[in-house]
PDB file of C-alpha atoms in Angstrom:
ATOM      1  CA  MET U  13       0.000   0.000   0.000  1.00  0.00           C
ATOM      2  CA  GLU U  14       1.332   3.454  -0.943  1.00  0.00           C
ATOM      3  CA  TYR U  15       1.012   6.437   1.350  1.00  0.00           C
ATOM      4  CA  GLN U  16       1.216  10.171   0.961  1.00  0.00           C
ATOM      5  CA  LEU U  17       2.311  12.005   4.094  1.00  0.00           C
ATOM      6  CA  PHE U  18       1.702  15.722   4.380  1.00  0.00           C
ATOM      7  CA  SER U  19       3.232  17.628   7.300  1.00  0.00           C
ATOM      8  CA  VAL U  20       2.241  21.277   7.535  1.00  0.00           C
ATOM      9  CA  ASP U  21       3.683  23.554  10.205  1.00  0.00           C
ATOM     10  CA  CYS U  22       2.520  27.157  10.349  1.00  0.00           C
ATOM     11  CA  GLY U  23       5.671  28.061  12.271  1.00  0.00           C
ATOM     12  CA  VAL U  24       8.934  27.891  10.361  1.00  0.00           C
ATOM     13  CA  THR U  25       8.896  24.601   8.466  1.00  0.00           C
ATOM     14  CA  ALA U  26       6.856  23.117   5.669  1.00  0.00           C
ATOM     15  CA  THR U  27       7.781  19.674   4.396  1.00  0.00           C
ATOM     16  CA  THR U  28       6.003  17.582   1.824  1.00  0.00           C
ATOM     17  CA  ILE U  29       6.845  13.922   1.278  1.00  0.00           C
ATOM     18  CA  LEU U  30       5.222  12.173  -1.663  1.00  0.00           C
ATOM     19  CA  ASN U  31       5.484   8.393  -1.949  1.00  0.00           C
ATOM     20  CA  GLY U  32       8.639   8.299   0.134  1.00  0.00           C
ATOM     21  CA  SER U  33      10.537  11.023  -1.736  1.00  0.00           C
ATOM     22  CA  ALA U  34      11.086  14.716  -1.001  1.00  0.00           C
ATOM     23  CA  ASN U  35      12.579  17.642  -2.868  1.00  0.00           C
ATOM     24  CA  LEU U  36      15.508  18.583  -0.639  1.00  0.00           C
ATOM     25  CA  LEU U  37      16.302  21.576  -2.851  1.00  0.00           C
ATOM     26  CA  MET U  38      12.991  23.281  -2.091  1.00  0.00           C
ATOM     27  CA  PRO U  39      13.690  26.516  -0.165  1.00  0.00           C
ATOM     28  CA  ASP U  40      12.148  26.513   3.290  1.00  0.00           C
ATOM     29  CA  TYR U  41      11.137  30.095   4.007  1.00  0.00           C
ATOM     30  CA  GLY U  42       8.024  29.310   6.022  1.00  0.00           C
ATOM     31  CA  VAL U  43       4.942  29.781   3.818  1.00  0.00           C
ATOM     32  CA  VAL U  44       1.898  30.092   6.075  1.00  0.00           C
ATOM     33  CA  SER U  45      -1.039  31.361   3.997  1.00  0.00           C
ATOM     34  CA  ILE U  46      -2.250  34.171   1.755  1.00  0.00           C
ATOM     35  CA  HIS U  47      -2.324  37.246   4.016  1.00  0.00           C
ATOM     36  CA  HIS U  48      -4.462  39.560   1.883  1.00  0.00           C
ATOM     37  CA  VAL U  49      -5.546  40.401  -1.654  1.00  0.00           C
ATOM     38  CA  GLY U  50      -5.215  43.986  -2.889  1.00  0.00           C
ATOM     39  CA  ILE U  51      -8.155  45.274  -4.935  1.00  0.00           C
ATOM     40  CA  LEU U  52      -8.115  48.644  -6.707  1.00  0.00           C
ATOM     41  CA  CYS U  53     -11.198  50.844  -6.600  1.00  0.00           C
ATOM     42  CA  GLU U  54     -12.174  54.233  -8.002  1.00  0.00           C
ATOM     43  CA  ASN U  55     -14.467  55.237  -5.138  1.00  0.00           C
ATOM     44  CA  LEU U  56     -13.958  53.776  -1.667  1.00  0.00           C
ATOM     45  CA  GLU U  57     -17.508  54.480  -0.462  1.00  0.00           C
ATOM     46  CA  ARG U  58     -18.998  52.724  -3.482  1.00  0.00           C
ATOM     47  CA  SER U  59     -16.741  49.714  -2.960  1.00  0.00           C
ATOM     48  CA  MET U  60     -17.529  49.587   0.763  1.00  0.00           C
ATOM     49  CA  ALA U  61     -21.229  49.529  -0.089  1.00  0.00           C
ATOM     50  CA  PHE U  62     -20.537  46.398  -2.133  1.00  0.00           C
ATOM     51  CA  TYR U  63     -18.027  44.528   0.027  1.00  0.00           C
ATOM     52  CA  LYS U  64     -19.186  45.616   3.488  1.00  0.00           C
ATOM     53  CA  ASP U  65     -22.898  46.310   3.110  1.00  0.00           C
ATOM     54  CA  LEU U  66     -23.879  43.822   0.388  1.00  0.00           C
ATOM     55  CA  LEU U  67     -21.406  40.978   0.991  1.00  0.00           C
ATOM     56  CA  GLY U  68     -21.272  41.540   4.744  1.00  0.00           C
ATOM     57  CA  LEU U  69     -17.482  41.593   5.123  1.00  0.00           C
ATOM     58  CA  LYS U  70     -16.288  43.052   8.420  1.00  0.00           C
ATOM     59  CA  VAL U  71     -13.783  45.899   8.653  1.00  0.00           C
ATOM     60  CA  ASN U  72     -10.529  45.162  10.458  1.00  0.00           C
ATOM     61  CA  PRO U  73     -10.536  47.852  13.188  1.00  0.00           C
ATOM     62  CA  ALA U  74      -6.817  47.359  13.828  1.00  0.00           C
ATOM     63  CA  ARG U  75      -6.011  48.820  10.420  1.00  0.00           C
ATOM     64  CA  PRO U  76      -8.355  51.797   9.957  1.00  0.00           C
ATOM     65  CA  THR U  77      -6.142  53.939   7.725  1.00  0.00           C
ATOM     66  CA  ASP U  78      -2.608  52.488   7.866  1.00  0.00           C
ATOM     67  CA  LYS U  79      -1.294  56.049   7.312  1.00  0.00           C
ATOM     68  CA  LEU U  80      -0.954  55.291   3.613  1.00  0.00           C
ATOM     69  CA  PRO U  81      -0.873  58.107   1.027  1.00  0.00           C
ATOM     70  CA  TYR U  82      -4.205  56.957  -0.423  1.00  0.00           C
ATOM     71  CA  ARG U  83      -7.610  55.992   0.913  1.00  0.00           C
ATOM     72  CA  GLY U  84      -8.405  52.370   1.586  1.00  0.00           C
ATOM     73  CA  ALA U  85      -9.913  49.778   3.903  1.00  0.00           C
ATOM     74  CA  TRP U  86      -9.106  46.301   5.210  1.00  0.00           C
ATOM     75  CA  LEU U  87     -11.930  43.760   5.297  1.00  0.00           C
ATOM     76  CA  TRP U  88     -11.855  40.314   6.840  1.00  0.00           C
ATOM     77  CA  VAL U  89     -12.426  37.239   4.659  1.00  0.00           C
ATOM     78  CA  GLY U  90     -12.162  34.421   7.172  1.00  0.00           C
ATOM     79  CA  SER U  91      -8.653  34.710   8.607  1.00  0.00           C
ATOM     80  CA  GLU U  92      -7.367  36.579   5.540  1.00  0.00           C
ATOM     81  CA  MET U  93      -8.191  40.062   4.277  1.00  0.00           C
ATOM     82  CA  ILE U  94      -9.103  42.142   1.248  1.00  0.00           C
ATOM     83  CA  HIS U  95      -7.300  45.481   1.016  1.00  0.00           C
ATOM     84  CA  LEU U  96      -9.380  48.018  -0.900  1.00  0.00           C
ATOM     85  CA  MET U  97      -7.142  50.714  -2.374  1.00  0.00           C
ATOM     86  CA  GLU U  98      -8.523  53.888  -3.929  1.00  0.00           C
ATOM     87  CA  LEU U  99      -5.952  54.187  -6.700  1.00  0.00           C
ATOM     88  CA  PRO U 100      -5.987  54.520 -10.505  1.00  0.00           C
ATOM     89  CA  ASN U 101      -6.624  51.193 -12.185  1.00  0.00           C
ATOM     90  CA  PRO U 102      -4.272  50.412 -15.105  1.00  0.00           C
ATOM     91  CA  ASP U 103      -6.537  47.616 -16.344  1.00  0.00           C
ATOM     92  CA  PRO U 104      -9.179  48.362 -18.997  1.00  0.00           C
ATOM     93  CA  LEU U 105     -12.723  48.323 -17.620  1.00  0.00           C
ATOM     94  CA  THR U 106     -14.235  47.306 -20.950  1.00  0.00           C
ATOM     95  CA  GLY U 107     -13.623  44.197 -22.995  1.00  0.00           C
ATOM     96  CA  ARG U 108     -13.362  41.944 -19.954  1.00  0.00           C
ATOM     97  CA  PRO U 109     -14.652  38.356 -20.314  1.00  0.00           C
ATOM     98  CA  GLU U 110     -18.337  38.016 -19.464  1.00  0.00           C
ATOM     99  CA  HIS U 111     -17.530  35.019 -17.279  1.00  0.00           C
ATOM    100  CA  GLY U 112     -15.290  36.042 -14.393  1.00  0.00           C
ATOM    101  CA  GLY U 113     -13.774  32.573 -14.262  1.00  0.00           C
ATOM    102  CA  ARG U 114     -11.895  33.416 -17.464  1.00  0.00           C
ATOM    103  CA  ASP U 115     -10.469  36.628 -16.037  1.00  0.00           C
ATOM    104  CA  ARG U 116      -8.035  37.277 -13.184  1.00  0.00           C
ATOM    105  CA  HIS U 117     -10.169  36.891 -10.100  1.00  0.00           C
ATOM    106  CA  THR U 118     -10.285  36.481  -6.339  1.00  0.00           C
ATOM    107  CA  CYS U 119     -12.034  33.368  -5.007  1.00  0.00           C
ATOM    108  CA  ILE U 120     -13.925  33.439  -1.695  1.00  0.00           C
ATOM    109  CA  ALA U 121     -15.155  30.230  -0.051  1.00  0.00           C
ATOM    110  CA  ILE U 122     -18.759  30.405   1.179  1.00  0.00           C
ATOM    111  CA  LYS U 123     -21.327  28.024   2.638  1.00  0.00           C
ATOM    112  CA  ASP U 124     -24.379  28.690   0.440  1.00  0.00           C
ATOM    113  CA  VAL U 125     -24.189  29.725  -3.219  1.00  0.00           C
ATOM    114  CA  LEU U 126     -27.981  29.786  -3.607  1.00  0.00           C
ATOM    115  CA  LYS U 127     -28.363  32.269  -0.758  1.00  0.00           C
ATOM    116  CA  LEU U 128     -25.747  34.554  -2.319  1.00  0.00           C
ATOM    117  CA  LYS U 129     -27.499  34.197  -5.680  1.00  0.00           C
ATOM    118  CA  GLU U 130     -30.686  35.494  -4.034  1.00  0.00           C
ATOM    119  CA  ILE U 131     -28.754  38.457  -2.612  1.00  0.00           C
ATOM    120  CA  PHE U 132     -27.333  39.263  -6.054  1.00  0.00           C
ATOM    121  CA  ASP U 133     -30.763  38.928  -7.687  1.00  0.00           C
ATOM    122  CA  LYS U 134     -32.316  41.305  -5.159  1.00  0.00           C
ATOM    123  CA  ALA U 135     -29.495  43.833  -5.580  1.00  0.00           C
ATOM    124  CA  GLY U 136     -29.467  43.576  -9.376  1.00  0.00           C
ATOM    125  CA  ILE U 137     -25.890  42.281  -9.485  1.00  0.00           C
ATOM    126  CA  LYS U 138     -25.011  40.471 -12.707  1.00  0.00           C
ATOM    127  CA  TYR U 139     -23.411  37.055 -12.300  1.00  0.00           C
ATOM    128  CA  THR U 140     -22.591  33.813 -14.069  1.00  0.00           C
ATOM    129  CA  LEU U 141     -22.539  30.297 -12.685  1.00  0.00           C
ATOM    130  CA  SER U 142     -19.703  27.811 -12.902  1.00  0.00           C
ATOM    131  CA  LYS U 143     -19.347  26.333 -16.379  1.00  0.00           C
ATOM    132  CA  SER U 144     -18.439  22.955 -14.869  1.00  0.00           C
ATOM    133  CA  GLY U 145     -21.650  22.695 -12.864  1.00  0.00           C
ATOM    134  CA  ARG U 146     -19.991  22.891  -9.449  1.00  0.00           C
ATOM    135  CA  PRO U 147     -21.590  25.189  -6.833  1.00  0.00           C
ATOM    136  CA  ALA U 148     -19.851  28.459  -7.662  1.00  0.00           C
ATOM    137  CA  ILE U 149     -20.986  31.902  -8.744  1.00  0.00           C
ATOM    138  CA  PHE U 150     -18.967  34.636 -10.468  1.00  0.00           C
ATOM    139  CA  ALA U 151     -19.646  38.360 -10.251  1.00  0.00           C
ATOM    140  CA  ARG U 152     -17.856  41.698 -10.562  1.00  0.00           C
ATOM    141  CA  ASP U 153     -17.511  44.511  -8.073  1.00  0.00           C
ATOM    142  CA  PRO U 154     -18.292  48.143  -9.021  1.00  0.00           C
ATOM    143  CA  ASP U 155     -14.829  48.448 -10.602  1.00  0.00           C
ATOM    144  CA  GLU U 156     -15.211  45.304 -12.737  1.00  0.00           C
ATOM    145  CA  ASN U 157     -12.871  43.256 -10.532  1.00  0.00           C
ATOM    146  CA  ALA U 158     -13.893  39.616 -10.980  1.00  0.00           C
ATOM    147  CA  LEU U 159     -14.877  37.604  -7.911  1.00  0.00           C
ATOM    148  CA  GLU U 160     -15.621  33.912  -7.534  1.00  0.00           C
ATOM    149  CA  PHE U 161     -17.675  32.542  -4.651  1.00  0.00           C
ATOM    150  CA  THR U 162     -17.299  28.790  -4.338  1.00  0.00           C
ATOM    151  CA  GLN U 163     -19.403  26.671  -1.994  1.00  0.00           C
ATOM    152  CA  VAL U 164     -17.597  24.434   0.474  1.00  0.00           C
ATOM    153  CA  ALA U 165     -18.971  22.075   3.114  1.00  0.00           C
ATOM    154  CA  SER U 166     -19.307  23.830   6.456  1.00  0.00           C
ATOM    155  CA  ALA U 167     -17.658  21.036   8.435  1.00  0.00           C
ATOM    156  CA  ILE U 168     -15.621  18.973   5.989  1.00  0.00           C
ATOM    157  CA  LEU U 169     -13.878  20.932   3.257  1.00  0.00           C
ATOM    158  CA  GLY U 170     -13.118  19.111   0.050  1.00  0.00           C
ATOM    159  CA  ILE U 171     -14.423  15.713   1.174  1.00  0.00           C
ATOM    160  CA  ALA U 172     -14.697  14.607  -2.453  1.00  0.00           C
ATOM    161  CA  ALA U 173     -11.045  15.399  -3.162  1.00  0.00           C
ATOM    162  CA  PRO U 174      -8.610  12.487  -3.480  1.00  0.00           C
ATOM    163  CA  PHE U 175      -6.780  13.672  -0.382  1.00  0.00           C
ATOM    164  CA  LEU U 176      -7.151  16.137   2.460  1.00  0.00           C
ATOM    165  CA  ALA U 177      -4.210  18.202   3.636  1.00  0.00           C
ATOM    166  CA  THR U 178      -5.138  21.336   5.540  1.00  0.00           C
ATOM    167  CA  ALA U 179      -3.201  23.339   8.089  1.00  0.00           C
ATOM    168  CA  LEU U 180      -5.405  24.324  11.030  1.00  0.00           C
ATOM    169  CA  CYS U 181      -3.800  27.197  12.895  1.00  0.00           C
ATOM    170  CA  THR U 182      -4.440  26.400  16.534  1.00  0.00           C
ATOM    171  CA  ALA U 183      -2.480  25.931  19.713  1.00  0.00           C
ATOM    172  CA  LEU U 184      -3.267  22.234  19.703  1.00  0.00           C
ATOM    173  CA  PRO U 185      -0.471  19.653  19.752  1.00  0.00           C
ATOM    174  CA  PRO U 186       0.119  17.657  16.550  1.00  0.00           C
ATOM    175  CA  LEU U 187      -3.226  16.263  15.485  1.00  0.00           C
ATOM    176  CA  PRO U 188      -3.730  12.522  15.010  1.00  0.00           C
ATOM    177  CA  LEU U 189      -3.310  10.981  11.622  1.00  0.00           C
ATOM    178  CA  VAL U 190      -6.443  10.563   9.542  1.00  0.00           C
ATOM    179  CA  ALA U 191      -6.246   7.691   7.073  1.00  0.00           C
ATOM    180  CA  MET U 192      -8.310   7.858   3.895  1.00  0.00           C
ATOM    181  CA  SER U 193      -8.630   5.624   0.888  1.00  0.00           C
ATOM    182  CA  SER U 194     -10.579   6.025  -2.318  1.00  0.00           C
ATOM    183  CA  ASP U 195     -13.106   3.379  -1.243  1.00  0.00           C
ATOM    184  CA  MET U 196     -13.517   4.595   2.360  1.00  0.00           C
ATOM    185  CA  ASP U 197     -17.067   5.049   3.611  1.00  0.00           C
ATOM    186  CA  THR U 198     -17.416   8.829   4.015  1.00  0.00           C
ATOM    187  CA  ASP U 199     -20.226   8.286   6.532  1.00  0.00           C
ATOM    188  CA  ASP U 200     -17.624   6.736   8.812  1.00  0.00           C
ATOM    189  CA  LEU U 201     -15.117   9.526   8.191  1.00  0.00           C
ATOM    190  CA  ARG U 202     -17.565  12.398   8.677  1.00  0.00           C
ATOM    191  CA  PRO U 203     -18.150  12.102  12.459  1.00  0.00           C
ATOM    192  CA  ARG U 204     -14.421  11.688  13.058  1.00  0.00           C
ATOM    193  CA  LEU U 205     -13.586  14.860  11.154  1.00  0.00           C
ATOM    194  CA  GLU U 206     -16.506  16.770  12.680  1.00  0.00           C
ATOM    195  CA  ALA U 207     -15.277  15.886  16.169  1.00  0.00           C
ATOM    196  CA  LEU U 208     -11.761  16.957  15.213  1.00  0.00           C
ATOM    197  CA  ILE U 209     -12.928  20.295  13.824  1.00  0.00           C
ATOM    198  CA  LYS U 210     -15.007  20.990  16.949  1.00  0.00           C
ATOM    199  CA  GLU U 211     -11.899  20.409  19.026  1.00  0.00           C
ATOM    200  CA  VAL U 212      -9.956  22.796  16.819  1.00  0.00           C
ATOM    201  CA  ASP U 213     -12.670  25.481  16.906  1.00  0.00           C
ATOM    202  CA  ALA U 214     -12.600  25.445  20.708  1.00  0.00           C
ATOM    203  CA  ALA U 215      -8.926  26.438  20.668  1.00  0.00           C
ATOM    204  CA  LYS U 216      -8.987  29.065  17.906  1.00  0.00           C
ATOM    205  CA  GLU U 217      -8.672  32.008  20.284  1.00  0.00           C
ATOM    206  CA  LYS U 218      -5.351  30.643  21.524  1.00  0.00           C
ATOM    207  CA  ALA U 219      -4.054  29.872  18.052  1.00  0.00           C
ATOM    208  CA  ILE U 220      -0.299  30.297  17.669  1.00  0.00           C
ATOM    209  CA  ALA U 221       0.752  27.390  15.454  1.00  0.00           C
ATOM    210  CA  ALA U 222      -0.672  24.523  13.462  1.00  0.00           C
ATOM    211  CA  ARG U 223       0.246  20.997  12.624  1.00  0.00           C
ATOM    212  CA  LEU U 224      -1.833  18.524  10.739  1.00  0.00           C
ATOM    213  CA  LEU U 225      -0.641  15.167   9.533  1.00  0.00           C
ATOM    214  CA  VAL U 226      -2.826  13.492   6.976  1.00  0.00           C
ATOM    215  CA  GLN U 227      -2.004  10.010   5.778  1.00  0.00           C
ATOM    216  CA  VAL U 228      -3.676   9.097   2.552  1.00  0.00           C
ATOM    217  CA  ALA U 229      -3.873   5.457   1.576  1.00  0.00           C
ATOM    218  CA  ARG U 230      -4.497   4.891  -2.059  1.00  0.00           C
TER     219      ARG U 230
END
């Protein structure tokens, strides 16, 4: 039986071993996550009406102005942020693809695509759905920046994927291995992962590091 072992450490190391081999030349500079995405806007108030009022993103009060030489705002997207910047946009606003999935775009994970579709319908926001049929919706902000909203399971993210390797940033000790195979009964796996995630959620406020080992049997 072959195994894939993923070890993710949100501190200073990140090592990936695939089928017993590793790339020893890979520089180890401690990748943790995407910190924020910068989005250009022409009018900050108009953009805040979209991102804060319509989408419901919360402002990061720790970074109200940042003393930058231009207006902007920081909005939370989970544990990452969007940085709205009121600056000239060098990209053309016309001639963009109708479907945002074929343009440069920012993807936000959500729990309910249909509920967001209702919000867009009520607000008159144009959108397109995923061409592949997966639960995802594409729209544009007031400055024609493309956004994707993809639906993920609230408790188990990516359960249909061939493997699961996610770093959970908590103060917990190394989490137990979770073995998965392509023919595993997901009904058996679900309660185990739900219990694990509940344990992680309880420690989020004390989060300082993360380690998750996932062993995938295939």
